[in-house]
Short mmCIF file of C-alpha atoms (C1' of nucleotides) in Angstrom, two decimals:
data_model
loop_
_atom_site.label_atom_id
_atom_site.label_comp_id
_atom_site.label_asym_id
_atom_site.label_seq_id
_atom_site.Cartn_x
_atom_site.Cartn_y
_atom_site.Cartn_z
CA MET A 1 -11.81 8.60 -1.96
CA SER A 2 -11.92 7.84 1.69
CA TRP A 3 -14.98 7.67 3.91
CA ILE A 4 -13.15 6.58 7.03
CA VAL A 5 -14.06 8.99 9.74
CA SER A 6 -11.10 10.82 11.25
CA PRO A 7 -11.41 13.09 14.28
CA GLN A 8 -10.89 16.04 11.98
CA ASP A 9 -13.86 14.95 9.95
CA VAL A 10 -16.19 14.64 12.89
CA ASP A 11 -17.13 18.28 13.09
CA ALA A 12 -17.51 18.57 9.38
CA LEU A 13 -19.73 15.50 9.27
CA THR A 14 -21.81 16.75 12.10
CA LEU A 15 -22.40 20.01 10.37
CA GLN A 16 -22.72 18.51 6.92
CA SER A 17 -26.11 17.07 6.39
CA SER A 18 -26.12 17.34 2.59
CA TYR A 19 -26.47 14.21 0.56
CA SER A 20 -23.29 12.62 -0.71
CA ARG A 21 -23.57 9.91 -3.28
CA LYS A 22 -20.13 8.47 -2.50
CA GLU A 23 -21.00 7.70 1.08
CA LYS A 24 -23.68 5.36 -0.13
CA SER A 25 -21.71 3.61 -2.81
CA LEU A 26 -21.83 -0.15 -3.08
CA GLY A 27 -18.07 -0.25 -2.51
CA VAL A 28 -18.38 1.52 0.84
CA LEU A 29 -21.29 -0.71 1.75
CA VAL A 30 -19.25 -3.82 0.99
CA SER A 31 -16.37 -2.50 3.05
CA ASN A 32 -18.68 -1.91 5.98
CA PHE A 33 -20.29 -5.28 5.40
CA MET A 34 -16.87 -6.93 5.69
CA ARG A 35 -16.08 -5.12 8.90
CA LEU A 36 -19.36 -6.20 10.34
CA TYR A 37 -19.29 -9.89 9.48
CA ASN A 38 -15.72 -10.89 8.76
CA ARG A 39 -15.16 -12.21 12.26
CA ASP A 40 -14.46 -15.55 13.86
CA ASP A 41 -17.73 -15.59 15.78
CA VAL A 42 -19.93 -14.92 12.75
CA ASP A 43 -21.40 -17.98 11.17
CA LEU A 44 -24.81 -16.92 9.97
CA PHE A 45 -26.32 -13.55 9.25
CA GLY A 46 -29.68 -12.28 8.14
CA ILE A 47 -30.61 -9.87 5.43
CA ASP A 48 -32.65 -7.78 7.87
CA ASP A 49 -29.86 -7.75 10.42
CA ALA A 50 -27.36 -6.57 7.83
CA ALA A 51 -29.70 -3.93 6.49
CA ALA A 52 -30.47 -2.61 9.94
CA LYS A 53 -26.85 -2.55 11.14
CA LEU A 54 -25.54 -1.01 7.97
CA GLY A 55 -28.40 1.47 7.67
CA VAL A 56 -29.38 0.55 4.14
CA GLU A 57 -32.38 -1.00 2.45
CA ARG A 58 -32.70 -4.73 2.08
CA ARG A 59 -32.45 -4.31 -1.68
CA ARG A 60 -28.86 -3.18 -1.41
CA ILE A 61 -27.95 -6.12 0.78
CA TYR A 62 -29.26 -8.45 -1.90
CA ASP A 63 -26.88 -6.81 -4.38
CA VAL A 64 -23.94 -7.29 -2.07
CA VAL A 65 -24.65 -10.87 -1.03
CA ASN A 66 -25.32 -11.92 -4.62
CA ILE A 67 -21.92 -10.73 -5.69
CA LEU A 68 -20.20 -12.10 -2.60
CA GLU A 69 -21.92 -15.41 -3.13
CA SER A 70 -20.57 -15.60 -6.64
CA ILE A 71 -17.02 -15.78 -5.28
CA GLY A 72 -17.88 -17.98 -2.33
CA VAL A 73 -17.60 -15.48 0.51
CA VAL A 74 -21.18 -16.13 1.59
CA SER A 75 -23.70 -18.85 0.75
CA ARG A 76 -27.43 -18.84 1.03
CA LYS A 77 -28.88 -21.02 3.76
CA GLY A 78 -32.51 -20.09 3.71
CA LYS A 79 -34.97 -17.29 3.55
CA SER A 80 -33.17 -14.08 4.49
CA LEU A 81 -30.41 -16.23 5.94
CA TYR A 82 -26.84 -16.55 4.73
CA SER A 83 -23.74 -18.22 6.09
CA TRP A 84 -20.51 -16.33 6.24
CA ASN A 85 -17.76 -18.41 4.64
CA GLY A 86 -15.12 -15.72 4.65
CA PHE A 87 -12.09 -15.27 2.47
CA LEU A 88 -10.86 -18.83 2.92
CA HIS A 89 -13.23 -19.78 0.12
CA ILE A 90 -12.10 -17.19 -2.41
CA PRO A 91 -9.07 -19.06 -3.80
CA ARG A 92 -11.10 -22.22 -4.16
CA SER A 93 -13.95 -20.39 -5.82
CA LEU A 94 -11.60 -18.64 -8.22
CA HIS A 95 -10.00 -21.95 -9.14
CA GLN A 96 -13.41 -23.45 -9.85
CA LEU A 97 -14.48 -20.43 -11.85
CA LYS A 98 -11.33 -20.59 -13.92
CA GLU A 99 -11.90 -24.26 -14.70
CA GLU A 100 -15.54 -23.58 -15.58
CA GLY A 101 -14.53 -20.58 -17.66
CA LEU A 102 -12.02 -22.57 -19.67
CA ARG A 103 -14.59 -25.30 -20.28
CA GLU A 104 -17.15 -22.71 -21.36
CA GLY A 105 -14.77 -21.06 -23.77
CA PHE A 106 -13.88 -17.86 -22.01
CA GLY A 107 -10.28 -18.32 -22.98
CA LEU A 108 -10.86 -18.86 -26.68
CA SER A 109 -10.15 -15.33 -27.78
CA SER A 110 -9.05 -11.95 -26.55
CA LEU A 111 -12.51 -10.88 -25.38
CA CYS A 112 -12.76 -8.39 -28.22
CA SER A 113 -10.61 -5.95 -26.32
CA ASN A 114 -9.74 -4.25 -29.59
CA SER A 115 -13.37 -3.44 -30.06
CA ASP A 116 -12.91 -0.63 -27.60
CA LYS A 117 -10.64 1.05 -30.04
CA VAL A 118 -12.88 0.43 -33.05
CA SER A 119 -16.44 -0.02 -31.98
CA HIS A 120 -19.28 -0.17 -34.45
CA ASP A 121 -22.81 -1.42 -34.21
CA ASP A 122 -22.33 -3.63 -37.24
CA GLU A 123 -19.23 -5.22 -35.84
CA SER A 124 -18.97 -8.91 -36.42
CA GLU A 125 -20.30 -10.66 -33.37
CA ASP A 126 -18.26 -13.72 -34.08
CA SER A 127 -15.12 -11.97 -33.08
CA CYS A 128 -16.10 -12.30 -29.47
CA SER A 129 -15.53 -15.25 -27.24
CA LEU A 130 -18.37 -17.42 -26.16
CA PRO A 131 -20.92 -15.56 -24.12
CA PRO A 132 -22.16 -17.81 -21.38
CA ASP A 133 -25.34 -15.79 -20.94
CA ASN A 134 -26.42 -16.81 -24.37
CA GLN A 135 -25.06 -20.24 -24.89
CA HIS A 136 -28.47 -21.76 -24.99
CA ASN A 137 -31.22 -21.33 -27.42
CA SER A 138 -33.29 -18.63 -25.83
CA SER A 139 -36.55 -20.26 -26.90
CA SER A 140 -35.69 -23.38 -24.92
CA LEU A 141 -35.26 -21.52 -21.69
CA SER A 142 -37.92 -21.12 -19.04
CA LYS A 143 -38.62 -17.78 -17.39
CA MET A 144 -36.69 -18.99 -14.39
CA ASP A 145 -33.71 -19.83 -16.57
CA HIS A 146 -33.87 -16.41 -18.14
CA LYS A 147 -33.92 -14.76 -14.78
CA LYS A 148 -31.05 -16.86 -13.53
CA GLU A 149 -29.15 -16.07 -16.71
CA ARG A 150 -29.36 -12.39 -16.00
CA SER A 151 -28.73 -12.61 -12.30
CA LEU A 152 -26.07 -10.54 -10.66
CA TRP A 153 -24.62 -13.73 -9.27
CA LEU A 154 -24.02 -15.22 -12.70
CA LEU A 155 -22.94 -11.93 -14.23
CA SER A 156 -20.41 -11.53 -11.47
CA GLN A 157 -19.09 -15.07 -11.96
CA ASN A 158 -18.78 -14.51 -15.72
CA PHE A 159 -17.04 -11.22 -15.21
CA VAL A 160 -14.46 -12.94 -12.97
CA LYS A 161 -14.10 -15.78 -15.47
CA MET A 162 -13.17 -13.26 -18.14
CA PHE A 163 -10.25 -12.11 -16.04
CA LEU A 164 -9.20 -15.60 -15.06
CA CYS A 165 -9.36 -17.12 -18.52
CA SER A 166 -8.56 -14.40 -21.04
CA HIS A 167 -5.09 -13.21 -22.00
CA ASP A 168 -6.06 -9.60 -21.69
CA ASP A 169 -4.55 -7.61 -18.88
CA LEU A 170 -7.25 -5.01 -18.97
CA ILE A 171 -10.97 -5.41 -19.51
CA THR A 172 -13.33 -2.55 -19.98
CA LEU A 173 -16.93 -2.79 -18.90
CA ASP A 174 -18.04 -2.13 -22.47
CA THR A 175 -16.03 -5.12 -23.58
CA ALA A 176 -17.43 -7.31 -20.86
CA ALA A 177 -20.98 -6.20 -21.65
CA LYS A 178 -20.47 -6.96 -25.35
CA VAL A 179 -19.12 -10.40 -24.61
CA LEU A 180 -22.03 -11.16 -22.29
CA LEU A 181 -24.55 -9.83 -24.79
CA ARG A 182 -23.30 -11.58 -27.86
CA ASP A 183 -26.71 -12.08 -29.39
CA SER A 184 -27.97 -8.66 -28.50
CA GLN A 185 -26.06 -5.52 -29.33
CA ASP A 186 -29.09 -3.45 -28.51
CA SER A 187 -27.93 -0.20 -26.92
CA MET A 188 -30.49 -0.36 -24.14
CA HIS A 189 -29.43 -3.89 -23.20
CA MET A 190 -25.83 -2.75 -23.30
CA ARG A 191 -26.55 0.16 -20.98
CA THR A 192 -28.32 -2.12 -18.50
CA LYS A 193 -25.53 -4.68 -18.58
CA VAL A 194 -22.90 -2.00 -18.09
CA ARG A 195 -24.83 -0.63 -15.10
CA ARG A 196 -24.73 -4.04 -13.48
CA LEU A 197 -21.08 -4.44 -14.27
CA TYR A 198 -20.41 -1.15 -12.55
CA ASP A 199 -22.09 -2.56 -9.44
CA ILE A 200 -19.98 -5.74 -9.62
CA ALA A 201 -16.77 -3.89 -10.37
CA ASN A 202 -17.34 -1.63 -7.39
CA VAL A 203 -17.71 -4.61 -5.08
CA LEU A 204 -14.70 -6.48 -6.50
CA SER A 205 -12.63 -3.26 -6.41
CA SER A 206 -13.61 -2.74 -2.82
CA MET A 207 -12.38 -6.23 -2.06
CA GLU A 208 -9.24 -5.45 -4.09
CA LEU A 209 -9.72 -8.42 -6.39
CA ILE A 210 -9.64 -5.99 -9.30
CA GLU A 211 -8.25 -2.53 -9.75
CA LYS A 212 -9.60 0.34 -11.78
CA THR A 213 -7.16 1.82 -14.26
CA ASN A 214 -7.09 3.14 -17.83
CA LEU A 215 -6.41 1.63 -21.18
CA PRO A 216 -2.84 2.52 -22.18
CA GLY A 217 -2.65 5.84 -23.96
CA THR A 218 -6.27 6.63 -23.36
CA ARG A 219 -8.53 7.78 -20.55
CA LYS A 220 -10.85 4.88 -21.16
CA PRO A 221 -11.47 3.20 -17.81
CA ALA A 222 -10.61 -0.45 -17.56
CA TYR A 223 -10.15 -3.02 -14.81
CA LYS A 224 -7.08 -5.03 -14.00
CA TRP A 225 -7.19 -8.34 -12.18
CA LEU A 226 -5.36 -8.43 -8.84
CA GLY A 227 -6.82 -11.70 -7.64
CA SER A 228 -6.18 -13.74 -4.56
CA LYS A 229 -2.47 -12.98 -4.75
CA SER A 230 -3.28 -9.41 -3.80
CA LEU A 231 -4.56 -10.74 -0.50
CA THR A 232 -1.24 -12.39 0.16
CA GLU A 233 0.81 -9.44 -1.05
CA LYS A 234 -1.22 -7.13 1.10
CA GLY A 235 -0.48 -9.33 4.08
CA ALA A 236 3.20 -9.50 3.26
CA ARG A 237 3.35 -5.72 3.09
CA LEU A 238 1.65 -5.53 6.41
CA PHE A 239 3.89 -7.97 8.23
CA ASN A 240 7.13 -6.80 6.65
CA SER A 241 6.51 -3.19 7.47
CA THR A 242 6.09 -1.72 10.90
CA ASN A 243 5.37 1.65 9.39
CA GLU A 244 1.60 1.88 9.55
CA SER A 245 1.47 4.93 7.32
CA LYS A 246 2.55 2.79 4.39
CA LYS A 247 -0.53 0.62 4.65
CA ARG A 248 -3.24 1.38 2.17
CA VAL A 249 -6.60 1.62 3.80
CA PHE A 250 -9.87 1.21 2.05
CA GLY A 251 -10.98 4.18 0.05
CA THR A 252 -7.58 5.65 -0.67
CA GLU A 253 -6.28 5.78 -4.19
CA ILE A 254 -4.04 2.93 -5.26
CA THR A 255 -0.60 4.22 -5.91
CA ASN A 256 1.18 0.95 -6.55
CA LEU A 257 0.36 0.53 -10.20
CA SER A 258 3.16 -1.94 -10.81
CA THR A 259 1.27 -4.78 -9.22
CA LYS A 260 1.74 -7.75 -11.47
CA ARG A 261 -1.26 -9.53 -12.81
CA ASN A 262 -1.27 -12.95 -11.27
CA LYS A 263 -3.90 -15.06 -12.85
CA THR A 264 -1.38 -17.19 -14.68
CA ASP A 265 0.76 -17.57 -11.57
CA CYS A 266 -2.28 -18.83 -9.82
CA SER A 267 -2.94 -21.64 -12.21
CA SER A 268 0.69 -22.58 -12.69
CA ASN A 269 1.24 -22.81 -8.99
CA TYR A 270 -1.67 -25.17 -8.69
CA LYS A 271 -0.05 -27.42 -11.24
CA LYS A 272 3.38 -27.28 -9.62
CA ILE A 273 2.63 -28.25 -6.07
CA GLY A 274 -0.83 -29.66 -6.35
CA TYR A 275 -3.97 -27.74 -5.98
CA LYS A 276 -5.04 -29.09 -2.60
CA LYS A 277 -1.86 -28.35 -0.75
CA HIS A 278 -1.40 -24.99 -2.43
CA GLU A 279 -4.92 -24.04 -1.75
CA GLU A 280 -4.55 -24.75 1.96
CA GLU A 281 -1.36 -22.70 2.09
CA GLU A 282 -2.79 -19.87 0.09
CA THR A 283 -6.01 -19.73 1.99
CA LYS A 284 -4.25 -19.85 5.35
CA GLN A 285 -1.89 -17.09 4.29
CA ALA A 286 -4.69 -15.02 2.84
CA ALA A 287 -6.87 -15.50 5.88
CA LYS A 288 -4.05 -14.57 8.19
CA SER A 289 -3.03 -11.53 6.29
CA TYR A 290 -6.16 -9.95 4.91
CA VAL A 291 -7.18 -6.73 6.57
CA PHE A 292 -10.10 -4.56 5.68
CA GLY A 293 -9.73 -0.92 6.49
CA PRO A 294 -9.34 0.56 9.94
CA PHE A 295 -11.75 -1.78 11.68
CA SER A 296 -9.73 -4.93 11.31
CA PRO A 297 -11.70 -8.14 11.81
CA THR A 298 -10.56 -10.19 14.77
CA ALA A 299 -9.54 -13.15 12.69
CA ALA A 300 -7.05 -11.09 10.76
CA SER A 301 -5.99 -8.71 13.42
CA LYS A 302 -4.58 -10.80 16.22
CA LYS A 303 -1.06 -10.80 14.82
CA ASN A 304 -1.34 -7.18 13.73
CA TYR A 305 -2.19 -6.23 17.22
CA ASN A 306 1.12 -7.55 18.50
CA ILE A 307 2.98 -5.57 15.90
CA VAL A 308 1.13 -2.43 16.72
CA ARG A 309 1.49 -2.96 20.43
CA THR A 310 5.21 -3.63 20.23
CA ASN A 311 5.96 -0.58 18.19
CA ASN A 312 3.31 1.76 19.39
CA SER A 313 2.47 0.80 22.95
CA GLY A 314 1.46 4.33 23.76
CA ARG A 315 -0.62 4.66 20.63
CA LEU A 316 -3.37 2.43 21.96
CA GLN A 317 -4.03 4.67 24.90
CA ASP A 318 -4.03 7.63 22.52
CA LEU A 319 -6.57 5.98 20.26
CA GLU A 320 -8.80 5.05 23.17
CA ALA A 321 -8.61 8.54 24.57
CA LEU A 322 -9.39 9.91 21.15
CA ALA A 323 -12.36 7.59 20.76
CA SER A 324 -13.80 8.60 24.10
CA THR A 325 -13.29 12.29 23.34
CA HIS A 326 -14.84 12.29 19.92
CA LYS A 327 -18.38 11.00 19.86
CA PRO A 328 -19.93 12.27 16.63
CA GLN A 329 -23.63 12.89 16.44
CA TYR A 330 -25.15 12.29 13.07
CA CYS A 331 -28.47 13.50 11.74
CA ASN A 332 -29.13 10.07 10.36
CA GLN A 333 -30.01 7.75 13.21
CA ASP A 334 -28.96 4.73 11.17
CA VAL A 335 -25.44 6.10 10.94
CA THR A 336 -25.41 6.74 14.68
CA GLY A 337 -26.55 3.20 15.29
CA LEU A 338 -23.95 1.78 12.98
CA LEU A 339 -21.21 3.83 14.59
CA GLY A 340 -22.39 2.67 17.98
CA HIS A 341 -22.14 -0.92 16.82
CA TYR A 342 -18.59 -0.37 15.61
CA THR A 343 -17.60 1.40 18.80
CA GLU A 344 -18.97 -1.43 20.86
CA ALA A 345 -17.20 -4.07 18.76
CA TRP A 346 -13.98 -2.06 18.86
CA ASN A 347 -14.11 -1.75 22.66
CA LYS A 348 -14.78 -5.43 23.13
CA TRP A 349 -11.96 -6.29 20.85
CA PHE A 350 -9.53 -4.19 22.81
CA GLU A 351 -10.73 -5.55 26.13
CA GLU A 352 -10.25 -9.11 24.99
CA LEU A 353 -6.79 -8.45 23.65
CA TYR A 354 -5.73 -6.67 26.81
CA ARG A 355 -6.92 -9.66 28.82
CA LYS A 356 -4.87 -12.00 26.67
"C1'" DT B 1 -21.00 16.00 -21.68
"C1'" DA B 2 -19.98 11.33 -20.77
"C1'" DC B 3 -19.42 8.45 -17.25
"C1'" DT B 4 -20.91 6.40 -13.02
"C1'" DC B 5 -24.14 4.03 -10.24
"C1'" DC B 6 -27.91 4.95 -6.47
"C1'" DC B 7 -32.48 4.24 -5.96
"C1'" DG B 8 -36.81 2.14 -5.87
"C1'" DC B 9 -40.41 0.25 -8.94
"C1'" DC B 10 -42.45 -3.85 -9.94
"C1'" DA B 11 -42.52 -8.69 -11.67
"C1'" DC B 12 -41.74 -13.05 -10.14
"C1'" DT B 13 -41.44 -16.92 -6.72
"C1'" DG B 14 -42.57 -19.81 -3.01
"C1'" DA B 15 -44.56 -20.54 1.44
"C1'" DT C 1 -52.22 -13.58 -0.25
"C1'" DC C 2 -48.03 -11.78 0.97
"C1'" DA C 3 -43.24 -11.52 2.12
"C1'" DG C 4 -38.94 -12.29 0.00
"C1'" DT C 5 -36.14 -11.71 -3.99
"C1'" DG C 6 -33.81 -9.27 -7.47
"C1'" DG C 7 -33.94 -7.51 -12.62
"C1'" DC C 8 -34.20 -3.36 -14.47
"C1'" DG C 9 -33.85 1.42 -16.06
"C1'" DG C 10 -34.56 6.43 -14.75
"C1'" DG C 11 -32.11 10.01 -13.64
"C1'" DA C 12 -28.99 12.41 -10.38
"C1'" DG C 13 -24.14 12.96 -8.93
"C1'" DT C 14 -19.36 13.18 -10.52
"C1'" DA C 15 -15.28 13.98 -13.33
#
DNA sequence: TACTCCCGCCACTGA
DNA sequence: TCAGTGGCGGGAGTA
């Protein structure tokens, strides 16, 4: 699916006032969130600011920042205040999560992936790997501990740990929920956990850390880990190709299904050349190359701009002319405001680059 | 019909 | 007391 507004869509969007669930998905929200804050000049941001600029309720921003915080992209600084760390922190966070996951026993078994093929309520719970949610005696936990245990932040971290530490290529949400609910196979708890995992999976998919696919030979949806290497690969594709049409933009279906799972590469590389040095190289490369959708953040776009300009010098004028011609009017004032914000940022970006 | 996941209620926390 | 936070599940949209 693609919710990037093209000129052809403008008229349709103007006329179309009906509700569309997809336009409000957490994945789209995260994508917009990235475009808004993944910039050099952004250090801190507020919940209210994000909610207003993105035209969503605060509640949804909490969902997003909780998941982003779990992989180190943002960190909480105070009431309604977060710092933007950016993608430089993702490799480090993933490394830490993997180490934690191995310590906590995420890699002990195959995450019950076979249970998707044969799933029964009376299935032996011992066949699953250690569920971090329920490592402690529940009676010894305070209410606060219980709440933290069930937080989206922790759930997201544990979900990522499963990918980083298990030997399974594919993980279904059912499997993940079962592992995280080892001591409770109650169907209602399962449903709730799966709902949350859908939220997390949407965010991680939007960031292309994971990819939605199917279990082999079935239509059962499952998720495949792409990891930080996908950031680098994406950058390599971008710099090695001057053909813009080959770039995948957010929202389009992934066609490159041969992408190798890289979690083992990640750890082995750390061992080979030393984590610190590798981390710096990887983070630099990832930061230089990562691009989100059509509204590229300035940090990642400076090099891209040169490529585009060299090969398509006339294209910039075309785009600017197109932008000034098409000014969509939306029924929703929030959308209009958000679009105005993007337009302003886009214009400033071009002005600055032209000056340079 | 099963899957997906938005939406907002409401409990909890801390100032 | 109240604003901030976020777990939770109903139920609507989608495939």
